[in-house]
Coordinates of N, CA and C in Angstrom, one line a residue:
X1 N -207.2 -13.6 175.0 CA -206.2 -12.6 174.7 C -204.9 -12.9 175.5
X2 N -203.8 -13.0 174.9 CA -202.5 -13.2 175.6 C -202.0 -11.9 176.2
X3 N -201.2 -12.0 177.2 CA -200.6 -10.9 177.8 C -199.2 -10.7 177.1
X4 N -199.0 -9.5 176.7 CA -197.7 -9.1 176.1 C -196.9 -8.3 176.9
X5 N -195.6 -8.6 177.1 CA -194.7 -7.8 177.9 C -194.2 -6.7 177.0
X6 N -194.2 -5.5 177.6 CA -193.7 -4.3 176.9 C -192.6 -3.7 177.7
X7 N -191.8 -3.0 177.0 CA -190.7 -2.2 177.7 C -190.9 -0.7 177.2
X8 N -190.1 0.1 177.8 CA -190.2 1.5 177.6 C -190.0 1.9 176.1
X9 N -189.3 1.1 175.4 CA -189.0 1.3 174.0 C -190.2 1.0 173.0
X10 N -191.2 0.3 173.6 CA -192.4 0.0 172.8 C -193.3 1.2 172.7
X11 N -193.2 2.1 173.6 CA -194.1 3.2 173.7 C -193.3 4.5 173.2
X12 N -193.8 5.1 172.2 CA -193.1 6.3 171.7 C -194.0 7.5 171.8
X13 N -193.6 8.5 171.0 CA -194.4 9.8 171.1 C -195.6 9.8 170.2
X14 N -195.9 8.7 169.5 CA -197.1 8.7 168.6 C -198.3 8.7 169.5
X15 N -199.3 9.5 169.1 CA -200.5 9.6 169.9 C -201.2 8.2 170.2
X16 N -201.1 7.3 169.3 CA -201.7 6.0 169.5 C -200.8 4.9 169.8
X17 N -199.6 5.2 170.3 CA -198.6 4.2 170.6 C -199.0 3.2 171.6
X18 N -199.8 3.5 172.6 CA -200.2 2.6 173.6 C -201.3 1.7 173.1
X19 N -202.3 2.2 172.4 CA -203.4 1.3 172.0 C -203.0 0.4 170.9
X20 N -202.0 0.7 170.1 CA -201.6 -0.3 169.1 C -200.9 -1.5 169.7
X21 N -200.5 -1.4 171.0 CA -199.9 -2.5 171.6 C -201.0 -3.6 172.0
X22 N -202.2 -3.3 171.9 CA -203.3 -4.3 172.2 C -203.3 -5.3 171.0
X23 N -203.2 -6.6 171.4 CA -203.2 -7.6 170.4 C -204.5 -7.6 169.5
X24 N -204.3 -7.6 168.2 CA -205.4 -7.5 167.3 C -205.8 -6.1 166.9
X25 N -205.3 -5.1 167.6 CA -205.7 -3.7 167.3 C -205.1 -3.3 165.9
X26 N -205.9 -2.7 165.1 CA -205.4 -2.3 163.8 C -205.8 -0.8 163.7
X27 N -204.8 0.1 164.0 CA -205.0 1.5 164.0 C -205.4 2.0 162.6
X28 N -204.8 1.4 161.5 CA -205.2 1.9 160.2 C -206.7 1.7 159.9
X29 N -207.2 0.6 160.4 CA -208.7 0.3 160.2 C -209.5 1.4 160.9
X30 N -209.1 1.7 162.2 CA -209.7 2.7 163.0 C -209.7 4.0 162.3
X31 N -208.6 4.4 161.7 CA -208.4 5.7 161.1 C -209.2 5.8 159.8
X32 N -209.6 4.7 159.2 CA -210.4 4.7 158.0 C -211.9 4.6 158.4
X33 N -212.2 4.4 159.6 CA -213.6 4.2 160.1 C -214.5 5.4 160.0
X34 N -215.7 5.2 159.7 CA -216.7 6.3 159.6 C -217.9 5.9 160.5
X35 N -218.3 6.9 161.3 CA -219.3 6.6 162.3 C -220.4 7.7 162.1
X36 N -221.7 7.3 162.3 CA -222.8 8.2 162.4 C -223.3 8.2 163.8
X37 N -223.4 9.4 164.4 CA -223.8 9.5 165.8 C -225.1 10.4 165.9
X38 N -226.1 9.9 166.4 CA -227.3 10.7 166.6 C -227.4 11.2 168.1
X39 N -227.3 12.5 168.2 CA -227.4 13.1 169.6 C -226.1 13.7 169.9
X40 N -226.1 15.0 170.2 CA -224.9 15.8 170.6 C -225.0 16.4 172.0
X41 N -225.8 15.8 172.8 CA -225.9 16.2 174.2 C -224.7 15.7 175.0
X42 N -224.9 15.5 176.3 CA -223.9 15.0 177.2 C -223.2 13.7 176.8
X43 N -224.1 12.7 176.5 CA -223.5 11.4 176.0 C -222.9 11.6 174.7
X44 N -223.4 12.3 173.8 CA -222.8 12.6 172.5 C -221.5 13.2 172.6
X45 N -221.3 14.2 173.5 CA -220.0 14.8 173.7 C -219.0 13.8 174.1
X46 N -219.3 12.9 175.0 CA -218.4 11.9 175.5 C -218.0 10.9 174.4
X47 N -219.0 10.5 173.6 CA -218.8 9.5 172.5 C -217.9 10.1 171.5
X48 N -218.2 11.4 171.1 CA -217.3 12.0 170.1 C -215.9 12.1 170.6
X49 N -215.7 12.6 171.9 CA -214.4 12.7 172.5 C -213.7 11.4 172.4
X50 N -214.3 10.3 172.8 CA -213.6 9.0 172.9 C -213.3 8.5 171.5
X51 N -214.2 8.7 170.5 CA -213.9 8.3 169.2 C -212.8 9.0 168.6
X52 N -212.7 10.3 168.8 CA -211.6 11.1 168.4 C -210.3 10.7 169.0
X53 N -210.3 10.4 170.3 CA -209.1 10.0 171.0 C -208.6 8.6 170.5
X54 N -209.6 7.8 170.1 CA -209.2 6.5 169.5 C -208.6 6.6 168.1
X55 N -208.9 7.8 167.4 CA -208.4 8.0 166.1 C -209.3 7.7 165.0
X56 N -210.6 7.6 165.2 CA -211.5 7.3 164.2 C -211.4 8.3 163.0
X57 N -211.7 7.9 161.8 CA -211.4 8.8 160.7 C -212.4 9.9 160.5
X58 N -213.7 9.5 160.6 CA -214.8 10.5 160.3 C -216.0 10.2 161.1
X59 N -216.6 11.3 161.7 CA -217.8 11.2 162.5 C -218.8 12.2 161.9
X60 N -220.0 11.6 161.5 CA -221.1 12.4 161.2 C -222.0 12.5 162.5
X61 N -222.2 13.7 162.9 CA -223.0 13.8 164.2 C -224.2 14.7 163.9
X62 N -225.4 14.1 164.3 CA -226.7 14.8 164.0 C -227.4 15.2 165.3
X63 N -227.9 16.4 165.3 CA -228.8 16.8 166.4 C -229.5 18.1 165.9
X64 N -230.7 18.3 166.5 CA -231.5 19.5 166.1 C -231.4 20.6 167.1
X65 N -230.8 20.3 168.2 CA -230.8 21.2 169.4 C -229.7 22.2 169.3
X66 N -229.7 23.2 170.1 CA -228.7 24.2 170.2 C -228.2 24.3 171.7
X67 N -227.0 24.9 171.9 CA -226.4 24.9 173.2 C -227.1 26.0 174.1
X68 N -227.4 25.6 175.3 CA -227.9 26.6 176.3 C -227.0 26.4 177.6
X69 N -227.1 27.4 178.4 CA -226.2 27.4 179.6 C -226.4 26.1 180.5
X70 N -227.6 25.6 180.5 CA -227.8 24.4 181.3 C -227.0 23.2 180.8
X71 N -226.5 23.2 179.6 CA -225.7 22.1 179.1 C -224.2 22.2 179.6
X72 N -223.8 23.3 180.0 CA -222.4 23.5 180.3 C -221.8 22.7 181.4
X73 N -222.6 22.3 182.4 CA -222.0 21.5 183.5 C -221.8 20.1 183.2
X74 N -222.2 19.6 182.0 CA -222.0 18.2 181.7 C -221.5 17.9 180.3
X75 N -221.2 19.0 179.6 CA -220.8 18.9 178.2 C -219.4 19.6 177.9
X76 N -218.4 18.8 177.9 CA -217.0 19.4 177.8 C -216.8 20.1 176.4
X77 N -217.6 19.7 175.4 CA -217.3 20.3 174.1 C -218.2 21.5 173.8
X78 N -218.8 22.1 174.8 CA -219.6 23.3 174.7 C -219.0 24.4 175.6
X79 N -219.1 25.6 175.2 CA -218.6 26.7 176.1 C -219.6 27.8 176.2
X80 N -219.3 28.8 177.1 CA -220.3 29.8 177.4 C -220.7 30.6 176.1
X81 N -219.7 30.9 175.3 CA -220.0 31.6 174.0 C -221.0 30.9 173.2
X82 N -220.8 29.5 173.1 CA -221.8 28.7 172.3 C -223.2 28.9 172.9
X83 N -223.3 28.9 174.2 CA -224.6 29.1 174.8 C -225.2 30.5 174.6
X84 N -224.4 31.5 174.8 CA -224.9 32.8 174.6 C -225.3 33.1 173.1
X85 N -224.6 32.4 172.2 CA -225.0 32.6 170.8 C -226.0 31.6 170.3
X86 N -226.3 30.6 171.2 CA -227.3 29.6 170.9 C -226.8 28.8 169.6
X87 N -225.6 28.4 169.6 CA -225.0 27.7 168.4 C -225.6 26.3 168.4
X88 N -225.9 25.7 167.2 CA -226.3 24.3 167.2 C -225.2 23.4 167.8
X89 N -225.7 22.4 168.6 CA -224.8 21.6 169.3 C -223.8 20.9 168.4
X90 N -224.2 20.4 167.3 CA -223.3 19.8 166.4 C -222.2 20.7 165.9
X91 N -222.5 21.9 165.6 CA -221.5 22.9 165.2 C -220.5 23.2 166.3
X92 N -221.0 23.3 167.5 CA -220.2 23.6 168.7 C -219.2 22.5 168.9
X93 N -219.7 21.2 168.8 CA -218.8 20.1 168.9 C -217.7 20.1 167.9
X94 N -218.1 20.3 166.6 CA -217.1 20.3 165.5 C -216.0 21.4 165.7
X95 N -216.5 22.6 166.2 CA -215.5 23.7 166.5 C -214.6 23.4 167.7
X96 N -215.2 23.0 168.8 CA -214.5 22.9 170.0 C -213.6 21.7 170.1
X97 N -213.9 20.6 169.5 CA -213.1 19.4 169.5 C -211.7 19.7 168.9
X98 N -211.7 20.6 167.9 CA -210.4 21.0 167.3 C -209.5 21.8 168.2
X99 N -210.2 22.6 169.1 CA -209.4 23.4 170.0 C -208.8 22.5 171.1
X100 N -209.5 21.5 171.5 CA -209.0 20.7 172.6 C -208.0 19.7 172.2
X101 N -208.3 19.0 171.0 CA -207.5 17.9 170.6 C -206.9 18.3 169.2
X102 N -205.9 19.2 169.3 CA -205.3 19.8 168.1 C -204.5 18.8 167.2
X103 N -204.0 17.7 167.8 CA -203.1 16.8 167.1 C -203.9 15.6 166.5
X104 N -205.2 15.6 166.5 CA -206.0 14.5 166.0 C -206.6 14.9 164.6
X105 N -206.7 14.0 163.7 CA -207.1 14.2 162.4 C -208.5 13.8 162.0
X106 N -209.3 13.5 163.0 CA -210.7 13.1 162.8 C -211.5 14.2 162.1
X107 N -212.2 13.8 161.1 CA -213.1 14.8 160.4 C -214.5 14.7 161.0
X108 N -215.0 15.8 161.5 CA -216.3 15.9 162.1 C -217.2 16.6 161.1
X109 N -218.3 15.9 160.8 CA -219.3 16.4 159.8 C -220.6 16.7 160.7
X110 N -220.9 18.0 161.0 CA -222.1 18.3 161.7 C -223.3 18.3 160.8
X111 N -224.4 17.7 161.3 CA -225.6 17.7 160.6 C -226.7 18.3 161.5
X112 N -227.1 19.5 161.3 CA -228.1 20.1 162.2 C -229.5 19.7 161.7
X113 N -230.1 18.7 162.3 CA -231.4 18.2 161.9 C -231.9 17.2 162.8
X114 N -233.1 16.7 162.5 CA -233.8 15.8 163.4 C -233.7 14.4 162.8
X115 N -233.3 13.5 163.6 CA -233.1 12.1 163.2 C -234.4 11.5 162.6
X116 N -235.5 11.9 163.1 CA -236.8 11.3 162.7 C -237.2 11.8 161.3
X117 N -236.5 12.8 160.8 CA -236.8 13.4 159.5 C -235.7 13.0 158.5
X118 N -234.8 12.2 158.8 CA -233.7 11.8 157.9 C -234.2 10.8 156.9
X119 N -233.7 11.0 155.7 CA -234.0 10.0 154.6 C -233.1 8.9 154.7
X120 N -233.5 7.6 154.8 CA -232.7 6.5 154.9 C -231.8 6.3 153.7
X121 N -232.0 7.0 152.6 CA -231.2 6.9 151.4 C -230.1 8.0 151.3
X122 N -229.9 8.7 152.4 CA -228.9 9.8 152.4 C -227.6 9.2 152.1
X123 N -226.8 9.9 151.2 CA -225.5 9.3 150.8 C -224.6 9.0 151.9
X124 N -224.5 9.9 152.9 CA -223.5 9.6 154.0 C -223.9 8.4 154.8
X125 N -225.1 8.0 154.8 CA -225.5 6.8 155.6 C -225.0 5.5 154.8
X126 N -224.8 5.6 153.6 CA -224.3 4.5 152.8 C -222.8 4.2 153.0
X127 N -222.1 5.3 153.5 CA -220.7 5.1 153.6 C -220.2 4.9 155.1
X128 N -221.1 5.0 156.0 CA -220.7 4.8 157.4 C -220.5 3.4 157.8
X129 N -219.6 3.1 158.7 CA -219.4 1.7 159.2 C -220.2 1.4 160.4
X130 N -220.4 2.4 161.2 CA -221.2 2.2 162.5 C -222.2 3.3 162.6
X131 N -223.4 3.0 163.0 CA -224.4 4.0 163.4 C -225.4 3.4 164.3

């Protein structure tokens, strides 16, 4: 990878203006990308956050668990109300990511279920790019 000199005029107010400066980066491809993520715990929270910040187009996230207070010290996308209401983790992520990152257009599709019980012929699995 070659080093590219940039000046202050290369960086603008666009959310993705810095990452598009990376040689070979194609933001349009990222925005069209579809990801399936199994697990909405601490690691799943971080992966969703980072995919959304990168501008990925759609994330299908699956988990069977619900939010409890013990999750709150390590999961930025859960809050106390989610724990008190025992909201499914995937639904809490879909709700709260929109509060935190209002200017991002990623579509989050929560799937409340067990990965071990998923049918490999599910329609959404046919359309994802990464899982």
